[in-house]
Amino acid sequence: MAKKPVPSPAADHALRDHQPGEGQPAPIDSRGDGDELHQQVGDGVADAAAYLTDNFGHRISDNQNSLRAGERGPTLLEDFVLREKIFHFDHERIPERIVHARGSGAHGVFECTRAIPGLTKASIFQKEGATCPVFVRFSTVAGGAGSVDTPRDVRGFAVKLYTETGNWDLVGNNIPVFFIQDAMKFPDLVHSVKMEADRGYPQAASAHDTFWDFIGLMPESMHMIMWAMSDRAIPRSFRMIEGFGVHTFRFVNDEGAGKFVKFHWKPVLGIQSTTWDEAVKIAGADPDFLRRDLFEAIDAGDFPAWNLGVQVFDEAFAAKQPYDVLDATKLIPEEDIPVEIVGRMTLNRNVDNFFAETEQAAFLPSNIIPGIDFSNDPLLQGRIFSYLDTQKSRLGTTNFHQIPINAPKCPFHNFQRDGMMQTLVPTGRANYEPNSLAEAGEHGGPRASAETGFSTYMANDERNDPAQKLRIRAELFADHFTQARLFYLSQTANEQAHIASALVFELSKVTLDHVRARVVGQLRNIDEDLAKRVAAGLAIDLPAKEKAARAAVDLKPSAALSIQKNADDTMEGRKVAILFTEGSDKAAIDKLKGDIESAGGTPFLVAPKVGGIKVKGGTLKADGQLAGSPSVLFDAVASILTEEQAKALSVQGAAVQWFMDAYGHCKTIAHDDATQLLLDKAGVEKDGGVVAIDAFADVGTRRHWAREAKVRDLA
């Protein structure tokens, strides 16, 4: 009998120890200079599975920090640990984006409204009135492409500016800070917030064990958590969100002088959000609510616009702050450095093909133009070379830049050739340089330009010793709670209640008691009252305060951080539903429609049936059926009924719920006398936002937050 083949030692070794072992001793915890948590194997542990390695078995000494040139220096390309970790993460999914999978895009134009040549040589900022095309993609982060629009989540805000000197991709979010300080931790963050690995749910939700386990162990995330649990994470419309570059970048002028800069997109329509109850109900009523809102607004000619603002500061300012400007978990209060408006972006054209444009759009933080440069922010440094891998994985070719949505709108020439899906047809022999082919009468190809080409800002010694190669964080990165406290104390009492209630909801979904306790213990470092409210909402004892590397410092509250303190009292961009039935007064409906339209709003007629409906004075066609057009889809509601029809509607759940939700979500309700029966049935009480039809114009532009305490329990 032939002997059974002996398995190859190489194959055997490849399979052995691949899965983590069970029953290993608990890791030894320690904190780094930036207060990042290091979990190390204890001395003398024999189990090979206890040791963290790269994919080739090399043991890793530090899984928290990238390798950089000096404590505050740039990340080094030789960091093979970071490179492999990010590379593998970037290729985990195909072809859907791993994060920001669900997106909505539109075309538009950017115009420079204030030239700033003294600050930057960037072409788009050299002359007032200069313009360039743009493409913008808004997105959610955690959910897949088939998830809904309205979960509690960060919103991506990525802008591709097709300038005359190349594409500039400003790839940011609607929140000015982020969860982590170092790109090394990005795969861990996303793994924790995505669907749990063993069960594949929840989809597009952070309310589960693994996310909050990670957060409780990463106090650097607590500032971002305040934002994510605020109403910023449940926006009313993409047209009504702010956008931020998040990182600190640089402006560089013609003389080579540089200053730090942070970028802000300020919506012309102002910031507006939903309530959590609305967001949940909208998800069921219209999973495409935000996507539809953007498309329909542009289609109707109501072009959304944002002002581009910059915060510009120098190293002297940066050195005096109690935080590090290279820390992506920190912001610069607008009261300290005002946001100066330098341009306006208007979205004026929907995409022609969702896949070809929105889905294939590839944004790269490494796409910058002369006059704009990177800082040594360790999160930004990782993003610079991570995104290129991602786009190659998603789009299948190194030639993804030739896809029309990604191609620059200025000339581009180089010696890069061939590759999968090459669509250009380069001619001649010149695919290298230097070459001397021109001496033989052949085309020699393009050459570099020291004068007009991109040149990196040279200084790298700002509070940094570039001679050192370190896996370390700067000491100021250890202050995780000062700005989280600043954000919380800058909110109105109503907004603080929303944050506390969001934390209660999220942590109520966590099944691990020690994780809940740890997160609430971290909250005590932000605000005692907040921690007590969350503990009470969870019906748990107030846990011990988690140790803070640096105690929070009280800063002056910043009104710019609050949505409600900055709410625009305007009808522009708002959508108002008008409920009517057979016999309703057409003249009254037409007048109300006219008032709404003249104020910049959009009226939407709702009736129990769609199609031609006989009313007093003619016939009206409804835009939507009552059962399919719940009040959560609108900013305010009005009703013009007859007594007979109001009585008929009072026994229909959809009609009663229509008013009940509008009242519960603190919206204006304008009504005629006949509607009173329905309002009584829905429990609607008279207040400053429940008014007669003729008073709608005075109060219909805002929410009535004073009502909220009467309609729901908040933490």
PDB file of N, CA, C and O in Angstrom, residues 33 81 177 211 313 334 349 367 405 434 590 623 632 640 653:
ATOM      1  N   ASP A  33       2.121  58.114  25.780  1.00  0.00           N
ATOM      2  CA  ASP A  33       2.230  59.546  26.062  1.00  0.00           C
ATOM      3  C   ASP A  33       0.986  60.317  25.639  1.00  0.00           C
ATOM      4  O   ASP A  33       0.703  61.389  26.165  1.00  0.00           O
ATOM      5  N   VAL A  81       4.164  47.889   9.016  1.00  0.00           N
ATOM      6  CA  VAL A  81       3.036  47.414   9.826  1.00  0.00           C
ATOM      7  C   VAL A  81       1.772  48.188   9.461  1.00  0.00           C
ATOM      8  O   VAL A  81       0.714  47.608   9.193  1.00  0.00           O
ATOM      9  N   VAL A 177     -14.463  66.782  13.728  1.00  0.00           N
ATOM     10  CA  VAL A 177     -13.453  65.970  14.413  1.00  0.00           C
ATOM     11  C   VAL A 177     -13.693  64.506  14.062  1.00  0.00           C
ATOM     12  O   VAL A 177     -14.663  64.164  13.383  1.00  0.00           O
ATOM     13  N   PHE A 211     -18.950  48.115  19.094  1.00  0.00           N
ATOM     14  CA  PHE A 211     -18.607  49.525  18.936  1.00  0.00           C
ATOM     15  C   PHE A 211     -18.366  50.180  20.288  1.00  0.00           C
ATOM     16  O   PHE A 211     -17.351  50.844  20.507  1.00  0.00           O
ATOM     17  N   PHE A 313      -4.100  80.052  10.607  1.00  0.00           N
ATOM     18  CA  PHE A 313      -3.345  80.376  11.811  1.00  0.00           C
ATOM     19  C   PHE A 313      -1.907  79.921  11.627  1.00  0.00           C
ATOM     20  O   PHE A 313      -1.579  79.139  10.722  1.00  0.00           O
ATOM     21  N   GLU A 334     -14.445  78.655  16.723  1.00  0.00           N
ATOM     22  CA  GLU A 334     -14.574  79.795  15.814  1.00  0.00           C
ATOM     23  C   GLU A 334     -14.430  81.117  16.551  1.00  0.00           C
ATOM     24  O   GLU A 334     -14.110  82.140  15.931  1.00  0.00           O
ATOM     25  N   ARG A 349     -26.681  70.442 -10.938  1.00  0.00           N
ATOM     26  CA  ARG A 349     -26.999  69.405 -11.921  1.00  0.00           C
ATOM     27  C   ARG A 349     -26.938  68.034 -11.274  1.00  0.00           C
ATOM     28  O   ARG A 349     -25.946  67.685 -10.619  1.00  0.00           O
ATOM     29  N   ASN A 367      -5.001  64.018  -3.456  1.00  0.00           N
ATOM     30  CA  ASN A 367      -5.207  64.941  -4.575  1.00  0.00           C
ATOM     31  C   ASN A 367      -5.266  66.372  -4.043  1.00  0.00           C
ATOM     32  O   ASN A 367      -6.321  66.857  -3.611  1.00  0.00           O
ATOM     33  N   ILE A 405     -15.798  60.686 -14.518  1.00  0.00           N
ATOM     34  CA  ILE A 405     -16.095  61.422 -13.287  1.00  0.00           C
ATOM     35  C   ILE A 405     -14.827  61.724 -12.507  1.00  0.00           C
ATOM     36  O   ILE A 405     -14.765  62.691 -11.732  1.00  0.00           O
ATOM     37  N   PRO A 434      14.922  60.566 -17.777  1.00  0.00           N
ATOM     38  CA  PRO A 434      15.274  61.409 -18.934  1.00  0.00           C
ATOM     39  C   PRO A 434      15.427  60.612 -20.218  1.00  0.00           C
ATOM     40  O   PRO A 434      15.744  59.424 -20.196  1.00  0.00           O
ATOM     41  N   ASP A 590     -54.857  77.493  -2.339  1.00  0.00           N
ATOM     42  CA  ASP A 590     -54.010  78.225  -3.288  1.00  0.00           C
ATOM     43  C   ASP A 590     -53.290  79.384  -2.612  1.00  0.00           C
ATOM     44  O   ASP A 590     -52.118  79.659  -2.903  1.00  0.00           O
ATOM     45  N   ASP A 623     -50.273  65.581  -4.368  1.00  0.00           N
ATOM     46  CA  ASP A 623     -48.900  65.143  -4.669  1.00  0.00           C
ATOM     47  C   ASP A 623     -48.588  63.809  -4.014  1.00  0.00           C
ATOM     48  O   ASP A 623     -47.682  63.093  -4.455  1.00  0.00           O
ATOM     49  N   VAL A 632     -43.649  62.954   9.033  1.00  0.00           N
ATOM     50  CA  VAL A 632     -42.207  62.952   9.291  1.00  0.00           C
ATOM     51  C   VAL A 632     -41.412  63.390   8.068  1.00  0.00           C
ATOM     52  O   VAL A 632     -40.234  63.749   8.173  1.00  0.00           O
ATOM     53  N   ILE A 640     -56.600  71.967   5.628  1.00  0.00           N
ATOM     54  CA  ILE A 640     -57.801  72.717   5.250  1.00  0.00           C
ATOM     55  C   ILE A 640     -58.858  71.682   4.895  1.00  0.00           C
ATOM     56  O   ILE A 640     -58.811  71.050   3.833  1.00  0.00           O
ATOM     57  N   GLY A 653     -56.328  55.792  11.471  1.00  0.00           N
ATOM     58  CA  GLY A 653     -55.067  55.881  12.196  1.00  0.00           C
ATOM     59  C   GLY A 653     -54.029  56.739  11.496  1.00  0.00           C
ATOM     60  O   GLY A 653     -53.284  57.481  12.145  1.00  0.00           O
TER      61      GLY A 653
END
